[in-house]
Coordinates of C-alpha atoms in Angstrom, one line a residue:
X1 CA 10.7 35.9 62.3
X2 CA 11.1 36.5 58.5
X3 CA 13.9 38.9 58.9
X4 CA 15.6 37.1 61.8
X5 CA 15.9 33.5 59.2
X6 CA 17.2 35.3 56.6
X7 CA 20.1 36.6 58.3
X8 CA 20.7 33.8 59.4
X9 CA 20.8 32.1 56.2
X10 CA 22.7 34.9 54.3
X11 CA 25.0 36.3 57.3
X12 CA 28.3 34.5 55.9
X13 CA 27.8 36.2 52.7
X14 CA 26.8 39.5 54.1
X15 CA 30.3 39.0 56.7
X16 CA 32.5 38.2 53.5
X17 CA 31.6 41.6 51.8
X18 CA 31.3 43.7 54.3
X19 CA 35.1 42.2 55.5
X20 CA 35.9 43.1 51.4
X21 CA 35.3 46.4 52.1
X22 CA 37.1 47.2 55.5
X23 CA 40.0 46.0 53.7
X24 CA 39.6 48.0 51.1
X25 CA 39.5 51.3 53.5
X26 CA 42.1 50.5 55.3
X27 CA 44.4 49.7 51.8
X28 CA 43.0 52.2 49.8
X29 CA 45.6 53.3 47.6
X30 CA 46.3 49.3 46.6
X31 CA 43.1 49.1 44.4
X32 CA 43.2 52.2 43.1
X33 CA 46.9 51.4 41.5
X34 CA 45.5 48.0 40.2
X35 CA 42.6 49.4 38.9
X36 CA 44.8 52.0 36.2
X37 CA 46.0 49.3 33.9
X38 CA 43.5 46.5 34.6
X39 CA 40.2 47.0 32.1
X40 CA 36.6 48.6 32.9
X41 CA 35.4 45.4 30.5
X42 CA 33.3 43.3 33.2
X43 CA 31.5 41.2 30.8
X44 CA 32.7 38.0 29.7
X45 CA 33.2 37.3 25.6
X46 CA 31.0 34.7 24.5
X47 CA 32.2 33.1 20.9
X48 CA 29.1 31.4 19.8
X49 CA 31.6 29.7 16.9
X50 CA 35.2 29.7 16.6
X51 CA 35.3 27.1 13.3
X52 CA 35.2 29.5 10.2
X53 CA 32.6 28.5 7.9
X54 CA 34.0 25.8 5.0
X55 CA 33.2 26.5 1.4
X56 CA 30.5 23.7 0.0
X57 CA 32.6 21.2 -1.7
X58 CA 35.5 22.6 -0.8
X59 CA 37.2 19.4 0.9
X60 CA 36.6 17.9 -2.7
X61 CA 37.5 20.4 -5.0
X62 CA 41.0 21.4 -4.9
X63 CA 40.0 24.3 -7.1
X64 CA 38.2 25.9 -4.3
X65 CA 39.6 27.9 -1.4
X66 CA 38.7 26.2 2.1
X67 CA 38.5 29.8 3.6
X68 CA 36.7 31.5 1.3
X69 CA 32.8 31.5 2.3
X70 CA 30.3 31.1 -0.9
X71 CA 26.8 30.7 -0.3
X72 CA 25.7 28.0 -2.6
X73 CA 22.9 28.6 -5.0
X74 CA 22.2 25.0 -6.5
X75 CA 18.5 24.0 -6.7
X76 CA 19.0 20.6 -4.7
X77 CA 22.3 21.8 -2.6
X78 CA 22.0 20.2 0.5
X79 CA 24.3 23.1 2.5
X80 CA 21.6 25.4 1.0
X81 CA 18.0 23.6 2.5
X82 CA 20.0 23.3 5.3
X83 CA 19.7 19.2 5.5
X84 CA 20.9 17.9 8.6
X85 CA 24.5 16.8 8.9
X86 CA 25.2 19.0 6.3
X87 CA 27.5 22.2 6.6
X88 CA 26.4 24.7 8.3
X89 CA 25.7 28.2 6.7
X90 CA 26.7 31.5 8.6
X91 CA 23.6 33.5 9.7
X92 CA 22.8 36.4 11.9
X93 CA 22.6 33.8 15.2
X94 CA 26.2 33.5 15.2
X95 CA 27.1 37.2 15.8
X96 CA 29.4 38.3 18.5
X97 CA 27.6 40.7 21.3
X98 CA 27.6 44.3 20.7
X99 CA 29.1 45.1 23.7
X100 CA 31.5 42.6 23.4
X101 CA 32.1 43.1 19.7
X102 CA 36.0 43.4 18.2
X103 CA 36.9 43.4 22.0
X104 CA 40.3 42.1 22.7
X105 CA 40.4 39.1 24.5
X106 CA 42.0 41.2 27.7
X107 CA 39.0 43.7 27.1
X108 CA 40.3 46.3 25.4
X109 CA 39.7 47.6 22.4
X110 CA 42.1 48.4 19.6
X111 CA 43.2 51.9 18.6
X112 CA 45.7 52.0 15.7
X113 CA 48.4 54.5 15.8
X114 CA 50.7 56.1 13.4
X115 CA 52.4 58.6 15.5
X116 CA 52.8 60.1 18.7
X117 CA 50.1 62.8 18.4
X118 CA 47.5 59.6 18.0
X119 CA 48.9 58.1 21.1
X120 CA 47.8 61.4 22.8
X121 CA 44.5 61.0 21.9
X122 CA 44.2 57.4 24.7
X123 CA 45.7 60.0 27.7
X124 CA 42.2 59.4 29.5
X125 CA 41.0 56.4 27.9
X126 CA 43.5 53.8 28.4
X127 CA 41.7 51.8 30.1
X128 CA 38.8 51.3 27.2
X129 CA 41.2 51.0 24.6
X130 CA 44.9 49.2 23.9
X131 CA 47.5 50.9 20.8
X132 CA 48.4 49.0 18.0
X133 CA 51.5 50.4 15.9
X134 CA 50.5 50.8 12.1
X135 CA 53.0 48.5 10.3
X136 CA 54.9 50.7 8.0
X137 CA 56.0 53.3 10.9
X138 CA 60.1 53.0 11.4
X139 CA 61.9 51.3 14.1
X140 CA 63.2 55.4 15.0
X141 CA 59.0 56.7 15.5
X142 CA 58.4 52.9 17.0
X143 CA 61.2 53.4 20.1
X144 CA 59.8 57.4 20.5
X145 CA 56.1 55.7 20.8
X146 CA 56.9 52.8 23.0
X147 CA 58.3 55.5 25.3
X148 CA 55.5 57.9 25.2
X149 CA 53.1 54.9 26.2
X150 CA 55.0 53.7 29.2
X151 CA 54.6 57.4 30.3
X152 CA 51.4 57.3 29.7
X153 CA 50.2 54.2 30.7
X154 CA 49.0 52.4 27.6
X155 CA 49.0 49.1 26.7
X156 CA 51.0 48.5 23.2
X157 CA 49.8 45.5 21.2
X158 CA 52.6 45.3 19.6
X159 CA 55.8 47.3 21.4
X160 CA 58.4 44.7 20.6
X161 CA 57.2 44.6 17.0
X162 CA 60.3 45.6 14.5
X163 CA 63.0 46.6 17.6
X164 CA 64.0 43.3 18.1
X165 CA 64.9 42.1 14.6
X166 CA 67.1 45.4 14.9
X167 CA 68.9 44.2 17.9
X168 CA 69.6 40.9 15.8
X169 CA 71.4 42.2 13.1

C-alpha cells in the first residue's frame, strides 16, 4: 500500500536519475574531461551586502572620504544609536560564509604566483585554486608561466595581463 503510492508519486524522479546515470556509464570518459577544469565549489556565494558602508556625513562634508569607513563616536550620532533610516553600520551579520569566504566568483580560490616553481605547487590542486601573476614579474617569466599553466591545467587570472600592451608597441 504505502510503498506501492510512493512509487508511484516519485517514479518520474527516480526514472530521470537513474536515466542520468546510464548515460553516464555508457559516456564515461565525457564527464570525467569536464570535470578537470570545472570547480569542486558546489555551494552557491551568498553576498549578504554588496554597497560598501558610507562614511557618516560623508555626502556633506567634502572633506571626508566616501570610502573610508569611521565609526562615529558622537553622543547624539544618529548612525551610532542606530535610529531608523539612518546609515547603516557594518557588524559581524554581514560576513561572508566561511566556506565561501574570498572565493572567486567561478569558485576558485586565488593563489598568487611569482614564478614557475609556485605554479608547481597547484599540479594537484587546480581544481580548488586559480593563479594570479604577482604584478611586478616581466613579460619574459609571464609568457614562460602562461605556458607552464596550459600544461598543467591551471586557470590564470590574469594570463593576458602585460603581453598584450607588448604586442601594441
Amino acid at each position: 500500500g504505502i510503498n506501492a503510492e510512493y512509487g508511484e508519486r516519485h517514479q518520474g524522479r527516480f526514472l530521470c536519475f537513474f536515466q542520468l546515470f546510464v548515460v553516464s556509464l555508457h559516456h564515461s570518459y565525457q564527464p570525467i574531461l569536464a570535470a578537470m577544469t570545472s570547480s569542486l565549489n558546489k555551494l552557491k556565494i551568498v553576498k549578504k551586502r554588496r554597497k560598501t558602508f558610507q562614511r557618516h556625513y560623508s555626502d556633506r562634508l567634502k572633506r571626508l572620504d566616501k570610502g573610508s569607513w569611521r565609526c562615529p563616536k558622537g553622543i547624539d550620532s544618529e548612525v551610532r544609536r542606530r535610529y531608523k533610516g539612518a546609515e547603516l553600520m557594518p557588524n559581524v551579520g554581514y560576513g561572508s560564509n566561511a566556506k565561501t569566504r574570498h572565493m572567486r566568483p567561478n569558485g576558485l580560490y586565488t593563489f598568487r604566483i611569482n614564478n614557475i616553481k609556485e605554479l608547481e605547487l597547484l599540479l594537484m590542486h587546480n581544481r580548488r585554486y586559480t593563479a594570479e601573476i604577482a604584478h611586478n614579474i616581466s613579460v619574459r617569466n609571464r609568457k614562460l608561466i602562461v605556458e607552464r599553466a596550459a600544461q598543467l591545467n591551471i586557470k590564470l587570472t590574469n594570463a593576458a595581463g602585460k603581453l598584450k600592451t607588448e604586442e601594441q608597441q
